[in-house]
Short mmCIF file of C-alpha atoms and ligand atoms in Angstrom, two decimals:
data_model
loop_
_atom_site.label_atom_id
_atom_site.label_comp_id
_atom_site.label_asym_id
_atom_site.label_seq_id
_atom_site.Cartn_x
_atom_site.Cartn_y
_atom_site.Cartn_z
CA MET A 175 105.82 29.03 119.38
CA TRP A 176 107.26 30.63 116.24
CA LYS A 177 108.07 34.18 115.23
CA ALA A 178 108.74 35.88 111.91
CA VAL A 179 111.10 38.67 110.90
CA ILE A 180 110.72 40.58 107.64
CA LEU A 181 113.83 42.44 106.48
CA ILE A 182 112.50 45.65 104.97
CA GLY A 183 115.77 47.51 104.28
CA GLY A 184 115.70 51.29 104.19
CA PRO A 185 115.72 54.40 102.05
CA ASP A 186 119.20 53.69 100.63
CA LYS A 187 117.96 50.39 99.29
CA GLY A 188 115.40 50.08 96.48
CA THR A 189 117.25 52.46 94.15
CA ARG A 190 116.21 50.39 91.14
CA PHE A 191 112.63 51.02 92.18
CA ARG A 192 112.87 54.75 91.63
CA PRO A 193 110.91 56.90 90.96
CA LEU A 194 108.26 54.83 92.77
CA SER A 195 110.28 54.54 95.99
CA LEU A 196 110.56 58.36 96.18
CA ASN A 197 106.98 58.69 97.48
CA GLN A 198 106.78 55.83 99.97
CA PRO A 199 108.97 53.00 101.33
CA LYS A 200 109.30 50.29 98.67
CA PRO A 201 108.00 47.52 101.01
CA LEU A 202 104.67 49.38 101.14
CA PHE A 203 104.29 49.64 97.36
CA PRO A 204 100.96 48.01 96.45
CA VAL A 205 101.19 44.81 94.47
CA ALA A 206 97.85 43.17 93.59
CA GLY A 207 96.09 45.78 95.72
CA VAL A 208 97.96 45.38 99.02
CA PRO A 209 101.36 46.59 100.24
CA MET A 210 104.15 44.28 99.07
CA ILE A 211 104.87 42.97 102.59
CA GLN A 212 101.22 42.33 103.41
CA HIS A 213 101.57 39.17 101.29
CA HIS A 214 104.32 38.05 103.69
CA ILE A 215 102.22 38.96 106.71
CA GLU A 216 99.17 37.07 105.45
CA ALA A 217 101.33 33.98 104.97
CA CYS A 218 102.72 34.30 108.52
CA VAL A 219 99.23 34.63 109.99
CA ALA A 220 98.31 31.27 108.43
CA VAL A 221 101.11 29.44 110.32
CA PRO A 222 99.78 27.72 113.46
CA ASN A 223 101.25 29.17 116.64
CA LEU A 224 103.17 31.97 114.94
CA GLN A 225 102.80 34.66 117.56
CA GLU A 226 104.70 37.73 116.46
CA ILE A 227 105.88 39.42 113.27
CA ILE A 228 108.80 41.83 113.52
CA LEU A 229 109.74 44.20 110.71
CA ILE A 230 113.42 45.21 110.83
CA GLY A 231 114.75 48.06 108.73
CA PHE A 232 116.22 51.52 108.76
CA PHE A 233 113.32 53.54 107.35
CA PRO A 234 112.18 56.39 109.60
CA GLU A 235 108.95 55.30 111.28
CA ASP A 236 106.71 57.62 109.27
CA GLU A 237 102.89 57.79 109.15
CA ASN A 238 102.74 55.37 106.19
CA LEU A 239 104.57 52.68 108.12
CA LYS A 240 102.69 53.33 111.39
CA ASN A 241 99.30 53.23 109.67
CA PHE A 242 100.19 50.05 107.84
CA ILE A 243 101.30 48.30 111.03
CA ASN A 244 98.18 49.43 112.92
CA HIS A 245 95.99 48.28 110.06
CA CYS A 246 97.64 44.81 110.05
CA ARG A 247 97.44 44.47 113.83
CA LYS A 248 93.68 45.03 113.69
CA GLU A 249 93.03 43.08 110.50
CA PHE A 250 95.04 40.00 111.50
CA ASN A 251 94.84 40.20 115.27
CA ILE A 252 98.53 39.45 115.74
CA SER A 253 101.46 41.25 117.37
CA ILE A 254 103.36 43.21 114.70
CA ARG A 255 106.06 45.73 115.43
CA TYR A 256 108.78 47.68 113.69
CA LEU A 257 112.32 47.69 115.05
CA ARG A 258 114.47 50.39 113.51
CA GLU A 259 118.19 49.97 113.00
CA PHE A 260 120.08 53.12 113.98
CA SER A 261 122.07 52.76 110.74
CA GLN A 262 122.19 50.27 107.91
CA MET A 263 123.26 47.02 109.62
CA GLY A 264 123.21 44.60 106.69
CA THR A 265 120.92 41.62 106.33
CA GLY A 266 122.20 40.00 109.57
CA GLY A 267 123.00 43.03 111.75
CA GLY A 268 119.40 43.82 112.73
CA LEU A 269 118.77 40.20 113.71
CA TYR A 270 121.75 40.36 116.07
CA HIS A 271 121.05 43.84 117.41
CA PHE A 272 117.41 43.01 118.22
CA ARG A 273 118.07 39.42 119.36
CA ASP A 274 116.53 39.98 122.81
CA GLN A 275 113.27 41.30 121.34
CA ILE A 276 113.18 38.44 118.82
CA MET A 277 113.89 35.81 121.49
CA ALA A 278 111.37 37.22 124.01
CA GLY A 279 108.84 34.48 124.84
CA ASN A 280 111.36 31.80 123.83
CA PRO A 281 110.30 30.93 120.27
CA SER A 282 111.28 27.49 118.92
CA GLY A 283 112.43 29.03 115.65
CA ILE A 284 112.24 32.17 113.53
CA PHE A 285 111.04 32.61 109.98
CA VAL A 286 113.08 35.30 108.23
CA MET A 287 111.98 36.75 104.90
CA ASN A 288 113.35 39.28 102.44
CA SER A 289 110.71 41.90 101.79
CA ASP A 290 111.48 42.16 98.08
CA VAL A 291 110.44 38.68 97.02
CA CYS A 292 107.12 37.63 95.52
CA CYS A 293 106.13 34.14 96.52
CA ASN A 294 103.23 32.03 97.74
CA PHE A 295 105.29 31.67 100.97
CA PRO A 296 104.71 27.99 101.75
CA LEU A 297 105.60 28.56 105.42
CA SER A 298 103.45 25.81 106.93
CA GLU A 299 104.91 23.30 104.43
CA MET A 300 108.40 24.54 105.29
CA LEU A 301 107.62 24.03 108.96
CA LYS A 302 106.47 20.43 108.37
CA PHE A 303 109.62 19.78 106.31
CA HIS A 304 111.76 21.41 109.02
CA LEU A 305 110.32 19.15 111.69
CA LYS A 306 110.81 16.09 109.49
CA TYR A 307 114.28 16.61 107.97
CA ALA A 308 116.11 19.14 110.09
CA SER A 309 116.79 18.78 113.80
CA PRO A 310 114.69 21.81 114.75
CA SER A 311 116.69 22.98 117.74
CA ASN A 312 120.04 22.90 115.89
CA SER A 313 119.30 23.10 112.19
CA SER A 314 117.68 25.58 109.84
CA THR A 315 115.69 25.39 106.61
CA ILE A 316 116.03 27.52 103.49
CA LEU A 317 113.42 27.89 100.72
CA ALA A 318 115.00 27.06 97.35
CA THR A 319 113.87 26.98 93.75
CA ASN A 320 115.37 26.03 90.40
CA VAL A 321 116.10 28.69 87.78
CA PRO A 322 117.87 28.47 84.40
CA SER A 323 121.62 27.95 84.90
CA LYS A 324 122.74 31.30 83.47
CA GLU A 325 120.29 33.16 85.63
CA SER A 326 121.32 31.42 88.83
CA MET A 327 124.45 33.55 89.25
CA PHE A 328 122.33 36.56 90.27
CA TYR A 329 121.33 34.72 93.47
CA GLY A 330 122.73 32.68 96.32
CA CYS A 331 123.31 29.19 94.86
CA LEU A 332 123.13 25.96 96.78
CA VAL A 333 123.86 22.29 96.28
CA GLU A 334 121.86 19.74 98.26
CA ASN A 335 122.08 16.07 99.07
CA GLU A 336 118.92 14.90 97.31
CA GLU A 337 118.26 12.16 99.80
CA THR A 338 118.85 13.91 103.11
CA LYS A 339 117.95 17.41 101.77
CA GLU A 340 121.04 18.77 103.54
CA VAL A 341 122.70 21.76 101.87
CA THR A 342 126.25 20.66 101.15
CA HIS A 343 127.56 23.78 99.39
CA TYR A 344 126.49 27.44 99.25
CA VAL A 345 127.94 30.33 97.24
CA GLU A 346 126.47 33.84 97.26
CA LYS A 347 126.10 35.24 93.71
CA PRO A 348 128.92 33.17 92.22
CA GLU A 349 130.93 34.39 89.23
CA SER A 350 130.57 31.10 87.43
CA PHE A 351 127.87 28.44 87.44
CA VAL A 352 127.51 26.46 90.66
CA SER A 353 123.95 25.12 90.72
CA PRO A 354 120.53 26.00 89.30
CA LEU A 355 119.08 25.74 92.83
CA ILE A 356 118.86 29.20 94.38
CA ASN A 357 118.15 30.87 97.70
CA CYS A 358 114.62 32.38 97.65
CA GLY A 359 115.29 34.70 100.61
CA VAL A 360 112.90 32.83 102.94
CA TYR A 361 114.26 30.88 105.92
CA LEU A 362 113.23 29.06 109.07
CA PHE A 363 116.12 29.48 111.49
CA SER A 364 116.91 27.68 114.70
CA THR A 365 117.66 30.04 117.58
CA LYS A 366 121.27 28.80 117.38
CA ILE A 367 121.90 31.48 114.73
CA PHE A 368 122.25 34.13 117.44
CA GLY A 369 125.37 32.35 118.73
CA MET A 370 126.77 32.37 115.19
CA LEU A 371 126.06 36.06 114.82
CA ALA A 372 127.79 36.76 118.15
CA GLU A 373 130.85 34.86 116.88
CA ALA A 374 130.79 36.90 113.65
CA VAL A 375 130.69 40.14 115.66
CA LEU A 376 133.67 38.97 117.71
CA ARG A 377 135.58 38.01 114.54
CA ASN A 378 134.88 41.41 113.00
CA GLN A 379 136.03 43.16 116.18
CA GLU A 380 139.27 41.11 116.26
CA GLU A 381 139.94 41.95 112.60
CA MET A 382 139.30 45.65 113.15
CA TYR A 383 141.52 45.63 116.23
CA ALA A 384 144.31 43.88 114.32
CA GLN A 385 144.05 46.52 111.58
CA GLY A 386 143.86 49.38 114.03
CA VAL A 387 140.41 50.36 112.74
CA PHE A 388 137.93 51.38 115.41
CA SER A 389 134.27 51.73 114.55
CA ASP A 390 131.06 51.32 116.51
CA SER A 391 129.06 50.43 113.41
CA LEU A 392 127.63 46.93 113.23
CA SER A 393 127.13 45.24 109.89
CA LEU A 394 126.53 41.54 109.43
CA SER A 395 125.49 39.52 106.44
CA LEU A 396 122.86 36.85 106.77
CA GLU A 397 124.37 35.04 103.78
CA GLN A 398 128.04 35.18 104.90
CA ASP A 399 127.57 35.02 108.66
CA ILE A 400 124.66 32.57 108.96
CA ILE A 401 123.98 30.62 105.75
CA MET A 402 127.59 29.77 104.95
CA PRO A 403 128.57 28.67 108.50
CA LEU A 404 125.32 26.66 108.76
CA THR A 405 126.27 24.88 105.52
CA ASP A 406 129.79 24.17 106.81
CA LEU A 407 128.28 22.65 109.94
CA GLY A 408 125.85 20.47 107.96
CA SER A 409 122.98 22.26 109.71
CA LEU A 410 121.07 23.69 106.75
CA TYR A 411 118.29 21.90 104.86
CA ALA A 412 116.66 22.96 101.58
CA TYR A 413 112.90 22.92 101.09
CA GLN A 414 112.35 23.14 97.34
CA THR A 415 109.38 24.91 95.82
CA THR A 416 108.15 24.66 92.25
CA SER A 417 105.49 27.33 92.81
CA MET A 418 105.72 30.99 91.88
CA TRP A 419 108.74 32.97 93.00
CA SER A 420 110.31 36.17 91.77
CA GLN A 421 112.25 39.15 93.09
CA ILE A 422 110.80 42.66 93.16
CA LYS A 423 113.78 44.86 92.42
CA SER A 424 112.67 47.11 89.56
CA ALA A 425 109.35 48.77 88.76
CA ALA A 426 108.93 46.35 85.87
CA SER A 427 109.31 43.39 88.19
CA ALA A 428 106.46 44.80 90.30
CA VAL A 429 104.19 44.51 87.23
CA TYR A 430 105.25 40.89 86.90
CA ALA A 431 104.73 40.25 90.65
CA ASN A 432 101.30 41.88 90.30
CA LYS A 433 100.41 39.27 87.70
CA LEU A 434 101.68 36.42 89.91
CA TYR A 435 99.83 37.55 93.05
CA LEU A 436 96.60 38.17 91.11
CA SER A 437 96.75 34.63 89.76
CA LEU A 438 97.39 33.32 93.29
CA TYR A 439 94.19 35.07 94.48
CA HIS A 440 92.12 32.43 92.65
CA LYS A 441 93.24 30.09 95.42
CA THR A 442 93.81 32.39 98.39
CA HIS A 443 91.50 35.43 98.03
CA PRO A 444 89.00 34.91 95.18
CA HIS A 445 86.89 37.81 96.54
CA ARG A 446 89.73 40.19 95.65
CA LEU A 447 89.33 39.48 91.93
CA ALA A 448 86.89 41.69 90.03
CA LYS A 449 84.20 40.24 87.76
CA SER A 450 82.26 41.73 84.87
CA GLU A 451 78.90 42.74 86.30
CA GLU A 452 75.92 44.60 84.93
CA GLY A 453 76.51 48.33 85.19
CA GLY A 454 80.25 47.80 85.77
CA PRO A 455 83.29 47.81 83.49
CA MET A 456 84.20 44.85 81.30
CA ILE A 457 86.83 42.70 83.03
CA ILE A 458 89.24 40.40 81.21
CA GLY A 459 91.35 37.95 83.23
CA ASP A 460 92.74 38.84 86.65
CA VAL A 461 91.95 42.34 87.89
CA PHE A 462 91.91 43.93 91.36
CA ILE A 463 89.74 47.03 91.86
CA HIS A 464 89.72 48.96 95.14
CA PRO A 465 86.12 49.52 96.28
CA SER A 466 86.60 53.30 96.33
CA ALA A 467 87.61 53.49 92.63
CA LYS A 468 85.03 55.02 90.27
CA ILE A 469 84.97 53.29 86.91
CA ASP A 470 82.82 54.03 83.89
CA PRO A 471 80.94 50.94 82.67
CA THR A 472 82.35 51.39 79.16
CA ALA A 473 85.95 50.91 80.37
CA LEU A 474 87.78 47.68 79.55
CA LEU A 475 90.22 46.39 82.18
CA GLY A 476 92.61 43.43 82.24
CA PRO A 477 94.27 41.09 82.29
CA ASN A 478 96.79 41.71 85.11
CA VAL A 479 95.53 45.06 86.29
CA THR A 480 95.45 46.61 89.75
CA ILE A 481 93.36 49.72 90.32
CA CYS A 482 94.11 51.34 93.70
CA ALA A 483 92.02 53.58 95.97
CA ASP A 484 90.14 56.64 94.71
CA VAL A 485 91.14 56.15 91.07
CA ARG A 486 88.73 57.64 88.50
CA ILE A 487 88.41 55.91 85.15
CA SER A 488 86.26 57.58 82.48
CA ALA A 489 84.41 56.35 79.42
CA GLY A 490 86.12 54.13 76.86
CA VAL A 491 89.36 53.71 78.83
CA ARG A 492 91.51 50.60 78.23
CA VAL A 493 93.98 49.29 80.85
CA ARG A 494 96.06 46.14 80.51
CA ASN A 495 99.01 44.67 82.43
CA SER A 496 99.40 47.75 84.62
CA ILE A 497 99.23 49.14 88.15
CA ILE A 498 97.22 52.34 88.62
CA LEU A 499 98.09 53.93 91.98
CA ASN A 500 95.85 55.94 94.33
CA GLU A 501 93.92 58.97 93.08
CA VAL A 502 94.96 58.65 89.43
CA ASN A 503 92.57 60.09 86.87
CA LEU A 504 92.32 58.36 83.48
CA SER A 505 90.32 60.60 81.14
CA ASN A 506 87.94 59.52 78.35
CA HIS A 507 89.33 57.00 75.85
CA SER A 508 92.84 56.99 77.29
CA CYS A 509 94.79 53.76 77.10
CA VAL A 510 97.36 52.40 79.58
CA LEU A 511 99.32 49.26 78.69
CA ASN A 512 102.33 47.65 80.48
CA SER A 513 102.76 50.64 82.77
CA ILE A 514 102.68 51.92 86.33
CA ILE A 515 100.87 55.23 86.79
CA GLY A 516 102.01 57.07 89.94
CA TRP A 517 99.84 58.54 92.69
CA LYS A 518 97.56 61.48 91.71
CA SER A 519 98.69 61.52 88.08
CA THR A 520 96.32 62.54 85.32
CA ILE A 521 96.16 61.06 81.85
CA GLY A 522 94.44 63.24 79.23
CA GLU A 523 91.73 62.24 76.76
CA TRP A 524 92.72 59.86 73.94
CA THR A 525 96.25 59.68 75.35
CA ARG A 526 98.19 56.45 75.17
CA VAL A 527 100.69 55.47 77.87
CA GLU A 528 102.42 52.28 76.91
CA GLY A 529 105.33 49.98 77.55
CA THR A 530 106.39 47.28 75.15
CA ALA A 531 105.71 43.78 76.38
CA GLN A 532 108.36 42.01 74.33
CA GLN A 533 107.96 38.33 73.74
CA PRO A 534 110.78 36.54 75.58
CA ASP A 535 113.43 35.34 73.16
CA PRO A 536 114.05 31.69 74.07
CA ASN A 537 117.55 31.87 72.54
CA ALA A 538 118.63 35.02 74.36
CA PRO A 539 121.38 34.42 76.92
CA PHE A 540 120.32 35.20 80.47
CA ALA A 541 116.62 35.26 79.53
CA LYS A 542 115.10 35.84 82.93
CA ILE A 543 112.13 33.55 83.39
CA VAL A 544 111.36 34.76 86.88
CA SER A 545 110.72 38.20 85.48
CA GLY A 546 108.73 37.17 82.43
CA SER A 547 109.30 39.47 79.49
CA LEU A 548 109.26 42.62 81.49
CA PHE A 549 112.79 43.28 82.70
CA ASP A 550 116.29 42.90 81.45
CA HIS A 551 118.75 40.14 82.28
CA GLU A 552 120.24 42.06 85.17
CA GLY A 553 116.86 42.78 86.68
CA LYS A 554 117.43 46.49 86.07
CA LEU A 555 114.73 49.01 85.24
CA SER A 556 113.61 47.86 81.86
CA PRO A 557 112.87 50.22 78.98
CA SER A 558 110.00 47.91 78.19
CA ILE A 559 107.51 49.36 80.67
CA THR A 560 106.44 52.95 81.20
CA VAL A 561 106.56 54.31 84.75
CA LEU A 562 105.05 57.66 85.72
CA GLY A 563 106.03 58.99 89.17
CA GLY A 564 103.45 60.72 91.37
CA ASN A 565 101.60 63.89 90.25
CA VAL A 566 102.52 63.58 86.59
CA ASN A 567 100.15 65.28 84.18
CA VAL A 568 99.99 63.91 80.64
CA GLU A 569 98.09 66.15 78.22
CA SER A 570 95.38 64.90 75.86
CA GLU A 571 96.04 63.11 72.57
CA ILE A 572 99.68 62.23 73.04
CA VAL A 573 101.66 58.99 73.13
CA VAL A 574 104.13 58.08 75.89
CA LEU A 575 106.06 54.96 74.97
CA ASN A 576 108.67 53.13 77.10
CA ALA A 577 109.41 56.14 79.27
CA ILE A 578 110.31 56.73 82.90
CA VAL A 579 108.91 60.04 84.15
CA LEU A 580 109.91 61.59 87.46
CA PRO A 581 107.24 62.95 89.86
CA GLY A 582 105.52 66.26 89.16
CA LYS A 583 106.28 66.47 85.43
CA ASP A 584 103.91 67.91 82.86
CA LEU A 585 104.07 66.05 79.54
CA LYS A 586 102.77 68.13 76.65
CA SER A 587 104.24 66.23 73.70
CA CYS A 588 104.81 62.64 72.64
CA THR A 589 107.81 60.87 74.12
CA LYS A 590 109.48 57.54 73.40
CA ASN A 591 112.34 55.61 75.07
CA GLN A 592 113.20 58.47 77.38
CA ILE A 593 113.80 59.18 81.03
CA ILE A 594 112.17 62.51 81.82
CA LEU A 595 114.03 64.05 84.77
N1 GDD B 897 116.92 45.50 107.95
C1 GDD B 897 117.72 45.50 106.91
N2 GDD B 897 118.94 46.12 107.04
N3 GDD B 897 117.32 44.90 105.78
C2 GDD B 897 118.20 44.90 104.75
C3 GDD B 897 119.46 45.52 104.78
C4 GDD B 897 119.85 46.18 106.01
O1 GDD B 897 120.92 46.76 106.15
N4 GDD B 897 120.06 45.36 103.59
C5 GDD B 897 119.19 44.66 102.83
N5 GDD B 897 118.06 44.40 103.52
C6 GDD B 897 116.88 43.65 103.06
C7 GDD B 897 116.35 44.12 101.71
O2 GDD B 897 115.31 45.07 101.90
C8 GDD B 897 115.83 42.82 101.13
O3 GDD B 897 114.51 42.58 101.55
C9 GDD B 897 116.74 41.75 101.70
O4 GDD B 897 117.32 42.33 102.86
C10 GDD B 897 117.85 41.24 100.77
O5 GDD B 897 118.37 42.35 100.11
P1 GDD B 897 119.77 42.45 99.35
O6 GDD B 897 120.85 42.63 100.33
O7 GDD B 897 119.58 43.48 98.30
O8 GDD B 897 120.05 41.01 98.72
P2 GDD B 897 119.59 40.44 97.29
O9 GDD B 897 118.12 40.59 97.16
O10 GDD B 897 120.45 40.95 96.21
O11 GDD B 897 119.94 38.89 97.47
C11 GDD B 897 119.41 38.17 98.55
O12 GDD B 897 118.13 37.66 98.21
C12 GDD B 897 118.09 36.73 97.11
C13 GDD B 897 116.65 36.28 96.95
O13 GDD B 897 115.86 37.35 96.58
C14 GDD B 897 120.36 37.02 98.87
O14 GDD B 897 119.96 36.42 100.06
C15 GDD B 897 120.40 36.00 97.73
O15 GDD B 897 121.16 34.89 98.11
C16 GDD B 897 119.00 35.53 97.40
O16 GDD B 897 119.05 34.65 96.28
#
């Protein structure tokens, strides 16, 4: 029996995702038509004998989160629950704090996943690899992928023995190049990790005691307190993937992840991809349309477009490479390119909301392939897409280019390369 834990962080995390994380927890932001972490959950459900999925974070358990969990329980007929950290406990602290709940039922191992990665989550393949290469009761498996050398330093970097697949060296976000093979933030851990976490807690307590610092806060790092000791013990194995993988840190990277997940739907959920049909809008490439959206047949959508629930799209509208969130209204002949339009926003007639999809410069240092052309080398909010927060009203016949607009704003004139606070 296996279990899965998804680390969803909390309100202090996801700052690079603002203003979109102001309205709802970032892990619930829709990418390719479903909340970001539903992609993780769907992958878990496909693993034979995976019996429970536990979300660990420090978000308040609001209606959004409750509704999402209830929806997934019903849809996937699996036990899913949210365990809330009383304060931010780091990537390893929640695993330790909730160890009894995680270990209930005596699972053979635990998948752990970062919520902010976009991936085809080859969990069943990882499991097969784990049973073949690792010694499942003692060893753990990490999902790894190759990235360009200069980019690798933004991630955990690992070196493996190519024959045995054992990880021989691991450095978290090194200052100089170590290896192009990086940690994808997806693991299959042996239950031995709880002993390691207990040792880390003891070490921290001893250090605090020696320094005369007394605190009841618990913070552990999955990378420092599990991955590195596992590597030292020769108990970590790398399963390499050459399939899609990217982080979702900024709003721009969500547009890129949207493109990746839509392309994955050809294999996993072809029914989620819209097609041009008589009486419907013209569709180019990969497009998701929520069934409740109302779209004029003269609209032209795609490629790489997600239209969420209750959106209204009028005559002659063009949308490309964009995410249109719930209840947005795109008026006649408006055009949205390389953008995210926030919940309940309104775009006036003949208005153009656009980001610049720059062609990647192959000679640029730190060109970030995992992000395509849509975000800068540090993965920060790129000026190359336009993001409108919720309830933004853009008047008719204006142009909004490469702008970030905070929720509730009323744009009456053209704007370019600006952050509208
Ligand atoms: N529950 C909980 N509590 N989750 C947390 C906390 C916390 O205190 N802090 C972070 N997380 C979650 C985040 O929501 C995210 O899903 C994941 O843990 C990792 O977040 P970061 O700490 O921001 O790490 P990172 O994304 O910069 O780097 C990690 O992931 C990379 C792959 O995406 C590292 O593991 C890297 O080595 C790795 O390459």
